[in-house]
Amino acid sequence: MDLHYLTVILLGIVEGLTEFLPVSSTGHLILASELLGYDASTWAMFNVVIQLGAILAVVVLYWRTFWAVAMGLLRREPVSWRFLRNLVVAFIPAAVIGLALHDYIEILLGAPQVVAWALIAGGVAILLIERMVKQDLFHGIADIPLVRVIGIGFIQCLAMVPGVSRSGATIMGALTLGVERRTAAEFSFFLAIPTMLGATALELIKKGDRITSAAVGWDSIALGFVVSFLVAIVVIKAFVGLVSKHGFAPFAWYRIIAGASALVWLAMR
């Protein structure tokens, strides 16, 4: 197989594996670009668009939830409106801050050392939060009070630093604000939909002319999308069961080891 398509498949696997785990998909894609030696800026659009494959996995796996919410909205059921309200409100901080700081975020995307340190710091933070958090006050997305939803939305913005992890920031933020583990994980999944759709739309507006470049043609994007989707289906199913039983400590230790290894490798190049 052509080396180009092997790279496409590998990046699709990395995206599908890491988008919903608290380990930072963007950080892994940046480190992959350094490891494989390709031009990360040329593949920036590809990396954003294949995230939609992982997002589609959430829609497919949770279609019954979304259908129930949609029917509830039509029937004006309060629980469905609170579900929708919480997703929209949690999304707003990322939309506003992401748009305002887009150019600065672009600079950080070219800094693999930032990713490595963020992986380590995030791992330590997860271990500390796991030890400190004991309360499970809210067991449904619609049950989370508005003020805490706003807090989760702002905490999600920490993930604009590559390596922090959008899902990790959202889940840990929810846990510190009293949300039960499974609900925190699922809220992170659902919140990824508007967040990543918004990020992709912004990239298309700013860099749409690059989408047909030789490195990232439509065939490459389609293949990466499909691979990301299939891998994410498997990961989401396994992740919810794992964190319900064992918590997030395994991902914390992975982050610390991966970040430290990346720092050593970057220093030795």
Short mmCIF file of C-alpha atoms in Angstrom, two decimals:
data_model
loop_
_atom_site.label_atom_id
_atom_site.label_comp_id
_atom_site.label_asym_id
_atom_site.label_seq_id
_atom_site.Cartn_x
_atom_site.Cartn_y
_atom_site.Cartn_z
CA MET A 1 0.00 0.00 0.00
CA ASP A 2 1.15 3.54 -0.76
CA LEU A 3 2.88 5.23 2.21
CA HIS A 4 0.48 8.16 1.94
CA TYR A 5 -2.56 5.94 2.54
CA LEU A 6 -0.82 4.12 5.37
CA THR A 7 -0.40 7.53 7.01
CA VAL A 8 -4.08 8.30 6.40
CA ILE A 9 -5.15 5.02 8.01
CA LEU A 10 -2.81 5.49 10.97
CA LEU A 11 -4.10 9.01 11.64
CA GLY A 12 -7.69 7.76 11.37
CA ILE A 13 -6.93 5.09 13.97
CA VAL A 14 -5.24 7.63 16.26
CA GLU A 15 -8.22 9.98 15.99
CA GLY A 16 -10.80 7.26 16.60
CA LEU A 17 -8.84 5.90 19.57
CA THR A 18 -8.19 9.20 21.30
CA GLU A 19 -11.07 11.59 20.55
CA PHE A 20 -13.24 10.42 23.44
CA LEU A 21 -10.54 9.21 25.80
CA PRO A 22 -9.03 11.77 28.22
CA VAL A 23 -5.67 11.63 26.43
CA SER A 24 -5.99 14.39 23.76
CA SER A 25 -6.62 13.43 20.14
CA THR A 26 -5.12 16.70 18.87
CA GLY A 27 -2.00 16.17 20.96
CA HIS A 28 -1.55 12.66 19.60
CA LEU A 29 -2.00 13.84 16.01
CA ILE A 30 0.63 16.54 16.57
CA LEU A 31 3.08 14.03 18.05
CA ALA A 32 2.29 11.62 15.20
CA SER A 33 3.26 14.31 12.70
CA GLU A 34 6.61 14.71 14.45
CA LEU A 35 7.17 10.95 14.64
CA LEU A 36 6.23 10.27 11.02
CA GLY A 37 7.97 13.37 9.71
CA TYR A 38 5.17 14.80 7.59
CA ASP A 39 4.19 18.47 7.32
CA ALA A 40 1.57 18.97 10.03
CA SER A 41 0.35 22.28 8.57
CA THR A 42 -0.46 20.58 5.27
CA TRP A 43 -2.52 17.96 7.07
CA ALA A 44 -4.21 20.36 9.50
CA MET A 45 -7.49 20.36 7.57
CA PHE A 46 -7.46 16.57 7.30
CA ASN A 47 -6.93 16.23 11.05
CA VAL A 48 -9.93 18.44 11.77
CA VAL A 49 -12.33 16.88 9.27
CA ILE A 50 -11.70 13.25 10.27
CA GLN A 51 -12.87 14.21 13.76
CA LEU A 52 -16.35 14.24 12.27
CA GLY A 53 -16.03 10.49 11.76
CA ALA A 54 -15.59 10.06 15.49
CA ILE A 55 -18.51 12.44 16.11
CA LEU A 56 -20.73 10.36 13.81
CA ALA A 57 -19.95 7.35 16.01
CA VAL A 58 -21.62 9.15 18.95
CA VAL A 59 -24.72 9.87 16.86
CA VAL A 60 -24.96 6.24 15.75
CA LEU A 61 -24.42 4.72 19.20
CA TYR A 62 -26.74 7.16 21.01
CA TRP A 63 -29.38 7.64 18.34
CA ARG A 64 -32.11 6.45 20.71
CA THR A 65 -31.16 9.15 23.21
CA PHE A 66 -31.21 11.84 20.54
CA TRP A 67 -34.52 10.56 19.16
CA ALA A 68 -36.08 10.54 22.64
CA VAL A 69 -34.88 14.11 23.24
CA ALA A 70 -36.22 15.26 19.86
CA MET A 71 -39.63 13.71 20.54
CA GLY A 72 -39.58 15.22 24.02
CA LEU A 73 -38.89 18.66 22.59
CA LEU A 74 -41.90 18.32 20.31
CA ARG A 75 -44.02 17.34 23.30
CA ARG A 76 -42.50 20.19 25.32
CA GLU A 77 -41.21 17.86 28.03
CA PRO A 78 -39.10 19.83 30.58
CA VAL A 79 -36.40 17.14 30.84
CA SER A 80 -35.73 17.27 27.07
CA TRP A 81 -35.52 21.04 27.08
CA ARG A 82 -33.09 20.96 30.01
CA PHE A 83 -30.97 18.38 28.14
CA LEU A 84 -30.80 20.66 25.09
CA ARG A 85 -30.23 23.76 27.21
CA ASN A 86 -27.30 22.16 29.01
CA LEU A 87 -25.58 21.15 25.77
CA VAL A 88 -26.03 24.58 24.20
CA VAL A 89 -24.92 26.49 27.30
CA ALA A 90 -21.84 24.29 27.79
CA PHE A 91 -20.89 24.80 24.15
CA ILE A 92 -21.08 28.62 24.15
CA PRO A 93 -17.80 29.37 26.03
CA ALA A 94 -15.77 27.23 23.60
CA ALA A 95 -17.46 28.86 20.63
CA VAL A 96 -16.79 32.41 21.80
CA ILE A 97 -13.28 31.89 23.20
CA GLY A 98 -12.23 29.58 20.37
CA LEU A 99 -13.22 32.16 17.78
CA ALA A 100 -11.47 34.97 19.64
CA LEU A 101 -8.23 33.04 20.22
CA HIS A 102 -8.11 31.03 17.00
CA ASP A 103 -4.84 32.51 15.75
CA TYR A 104 -3.09 31.90 19.08
CA ILE A 105 -4.37 28.33 19.18
CA GLU A 106 -2.93 27.79 15.69
CA ILE A 107 0.52 28.76 17.00
CA LEU A 108 0.28 26.23 19.85
CA LEU A 109 -0.67 23.48 17.39
CA GLY A 110 2.86 23.66 16.03
CA ALA A 111 4.51 23.11 19.44
CA PRO A 112 4.97 19.39 20.29
CA GLN A 113 6.75 20.30 23.55
CA VAL A 114 3.56 22.00 24.72
CA VAL A 115 1.67 18.78 23.98
CA ALA A 116 4.13 16.67 25.98
CA TRP A 117 3.99 18.91 29.06
CA ALA A 118 0.20 19.19 28.83
CA LEU A 119 -0.10 15.40 28.73
CA ILE A 120 1.93 15.11 31.93
CA ALA A 121 0.12 17.95 33.70
CA GLY A 122 -3.26 16.55 32.69
CA GLY A 123 -2.32 13.10 33.96
CA VAL A 124 -1.34 14.48 37.35
CA ALA A 125 -4.57 16.52 37.48
CA ILE A 126 -6.67 13.42 36.76
CA LEU A 127 -4.98 11.48 39.57
CA LEU A 128 -5.58 14.32 42.02
CA ILE A 129 -9.20 14.79 40.99
CA GLU A 130 -9.87 11.04 41.23
CA ARG A 131 -8.63 11.10 44.84
CA MET A 132 -10.47 14.28 45.83
CA VAL A 133 -13.88 13.84 44.24
CA LYS A 134 -16.32 11.76 46.28
CA GLN A 135 -19.75 13.26 45.57
CA ASP A 136 -22.07 11.99 42.82
CA LEU A 137 -24.87 14.53 43.02
CA PHE A 138 -26.16 14.47 39.45
CA HIS A 139 -26.97 11.28 37.54
CA GLY A 140 -28.44 12.67 34.33
CA ILE A 141 -27.41 15.37 31.87
CA ALA A 142 -30.75 17.13 32.23
CA ASP A 143 -30.33 17.13 36.02
CA ILE A 144 -27.12 19.19 36.06
CA PRO A 145 -27.89 22.73 37.32
CA LEU A 146 -27.28 25.59 34.90
CA VAL A 147 -24.52 27.22 36.93
CA ARG A 148 -22.53 23.97 36.94
CA VAL A 149 -23.10 23.51 33.22
CA ILE A 150 -21.57 26.96 32.66
CA GLY A 151 -18.58 25.89 34.74
CA ILE A 152 -18.13 22.74 32.65
CA GLY A 153 -18.29 24.84 29.50
CA PHE A 154 -15.48 27.11 30.65
CA ILE A 155 -13.38 24.19 31.86
CA GLN A 156 -13.71 22.61 28.40
CA CYS A 157 -11.88 25.67 27.02
CA LEU A 158 -8.68 24.47 28.70
CA ALA A 159 -8.51 21.94 25.88
CA MET A 160 -7.62 24.73 23.47
CA VAL A 161 -4.09 24.06 24.69
CA PRO A 162 -3.08 21.00 22.64
CA GLY A 163 -2.44 17.99 24.82
CA VAL A 164 -4.96 18.94 27.52
CA SER A 165 -7.80 16.86 25.97
CA ARG A 166 -11.30 18.17 25.35
CA SER A 167 -12.93 15.03 26.73
CA GLY A 168 -10.53 14.96 29.69
CA ALA A 169 -11.19 18.58 30.62
CA THR A 170 -14.94 18.16 30.26
CA ILE A 171 -15.12 14.92 32.22
CA MET A 172 -12.83 16.07 35.03
CA GLY A 173 -14.63 19.39 35.21
CA ALA A 174 -17.96 17.61 35.49
CA LEU A 175 -16.64 15.30 38.21
CA THR A 176 -15.38 18.21 40.30
CA LEU A 177 -18.82 19.80 39.98
CA GLY A 178 -20.62 16.74 41.32
CA VAL A 179 -21.56 14.83 38.17
CA GLU A 180 -21.51 11.01 38.32
CA ARG A 181 -18.81 9.25 36.23
CA ARG A 182 -20.95 7.71 33.50
CA THR A 183 -23.00 10.90 33.09
CA ALA A 184 -19.80 12.96 32.92
CA ALA A 185 -18.44 10.71 30.17
CA GLU A 186 -21.67 10.80 28.16
CA PHE A 187 -21.97 14.57 28.56
CA SER A 188 -18.48 14.82 27.10
CA PHE A 189 -19.54 12.65 24.15
CA PHE A 190 -22.61 14.74 23.42
CA LEU A 191 -20.83 18.06 23.92
CA ALA A 192 -18.25 16.96 21.36
CA ILE A 193 -20.89 17.17 18.61
CA PRO A 194 -21.47 20.97 18.56
CA THR A 195 -17.87 21.66 19.63
CA MET A 196 -16.23 19.67 16.83
CA LEU A 197 -18.80 20.74 14.24
CA GLY A 198 -17.99 24.34 15.14
CA ALA A 199 -14.23 23.73 14.95
CA THR A 200 -14.57 22.02 11.58
CA ALA A 201 -16.75 24.81 10.19
CA LEU A 202 -14.18 27.39 11.31
CA GLU A 203 -11.36 25.45 9.63
CA LEU A 204 -13.37 25.11 6.42
CA ILE A 205 -13.99 28.84 6.35
CA LYS A 206 -10.37 29.74 7.01
CA LYS A 207 -8.57 26.95 5.10
CA GLY A 208 -11.10 25.54 2.68
CA ASP A 209 -8.87 26.24 -0.30
CA ARG A 210 -6.35 23.67 0.98
CA ILE A 211 -8.77 20.77 1.07
CA THR A 212 -8.00 19.69 -2.47
CA SER A 213 -4.22 19.85 -2.08
CA ALA A 214 -2.18 16.83 -3.13
CA ALA A 215 -1.56 15.75 0.45
CA VAL A 216 -5.15 15.84 1.65
CA GLY A 217 -7.48 15.17 -1.25
CA TRP A 218 -11.06 14.04 -0.85
CA ASP A 219 -10.10 10.37 -1.12
CA SER A 220 -7.71 10.71 1.83
CA ILE A 221 -10.26 12.59 3.90
CA ALA A 222 -12.97 10.00 3.15
CA LEU A 223 -10.70 7.11 4.13
CA GLY A 224 -9.58 8.82 7.34
CA PHE A 225 -13.21 9.63 8.16
CA VAL A 226 -14.32 5.99 7.80
CA VAL A 227 -11.39 4.61 9.81
CA SER A 228 -11.97 7.18 12.57
CA PHE A 229 -15.68 6.32 12.69
CA LEU A 230 -15.17 2.56 12.96
CA VAL A 231 -12.47 2.80 15.62
CA ALA A 232 -14.49 5.34 17.67
CA ILE A 233 -17.50 2.99 17.71
CA VAL A 234 -15.42 0.35 19.48
CA VAL A 235 -13.70 2.83 21.81
CA ILE A 236 -16.88 4.54 23.04
CA LYS A 237 -18.51 1.22 23.94
CA ALA A 238 -15.46 0.06 25.86
CA PHE A 239 -14.73 3.42 27.53
CA VAL A 240 -18.05 3.84 29.34
CA GLY A 241 -17.84 0.39 30.87
CA LEU A 242 -14.19 0.84 31.84
CA VAL A 243 -14.56 4.15 33.67
CA SER A 244 -17.72 2.98 35.44
CA LYS A 245 -15.71 0.15 37.02
CA HIS A 246 -12.12 1.38 37.22
CA GLY A 247 -12.20 5.18 37.01
CA PHE A 248 -9.78 7.33 35.01
CA ALA A 249 -6.45 6.52 36.69
CA PRO A 250 -5.26 4.21 33.85
CA PHE A 251 -5.57 7.09 31.39
CA ALA A 252 -3.76 9.42 33.79
CA TRP A 253 -0.75 7.11 34.00
CA TYR A 254 -0.78 6.65 30.23
CA ARG A 255 -0.70 10.44 29.78
CA ILE A 256 2.24 10.83 32.16
CA ILE A 257 4.25 8.05 30.50
CA ALA A 258 3.42 9.23 26.98
CA GLY A 259 4.25 12.86 27.79
CA ALA A 260 7.55 11.98 29.46
CA SER A 261 8.51 9.68 26.58
CA ALA A 262 7.69 12.42 24.08
CA LEU A 263 9.87 14.92 25.95
CA VAL A 264 12.80 12.51 25.93
CA TRP A 265 12.34 11.73 22.24
CA LEU A 266 12.00 15.40 21.27
CA ALA A 267 15.17 16.24 23.23
CA MET A 268 17.14 13.46 21.52
CA ARG A 269 16.20 14.33 17.93
#
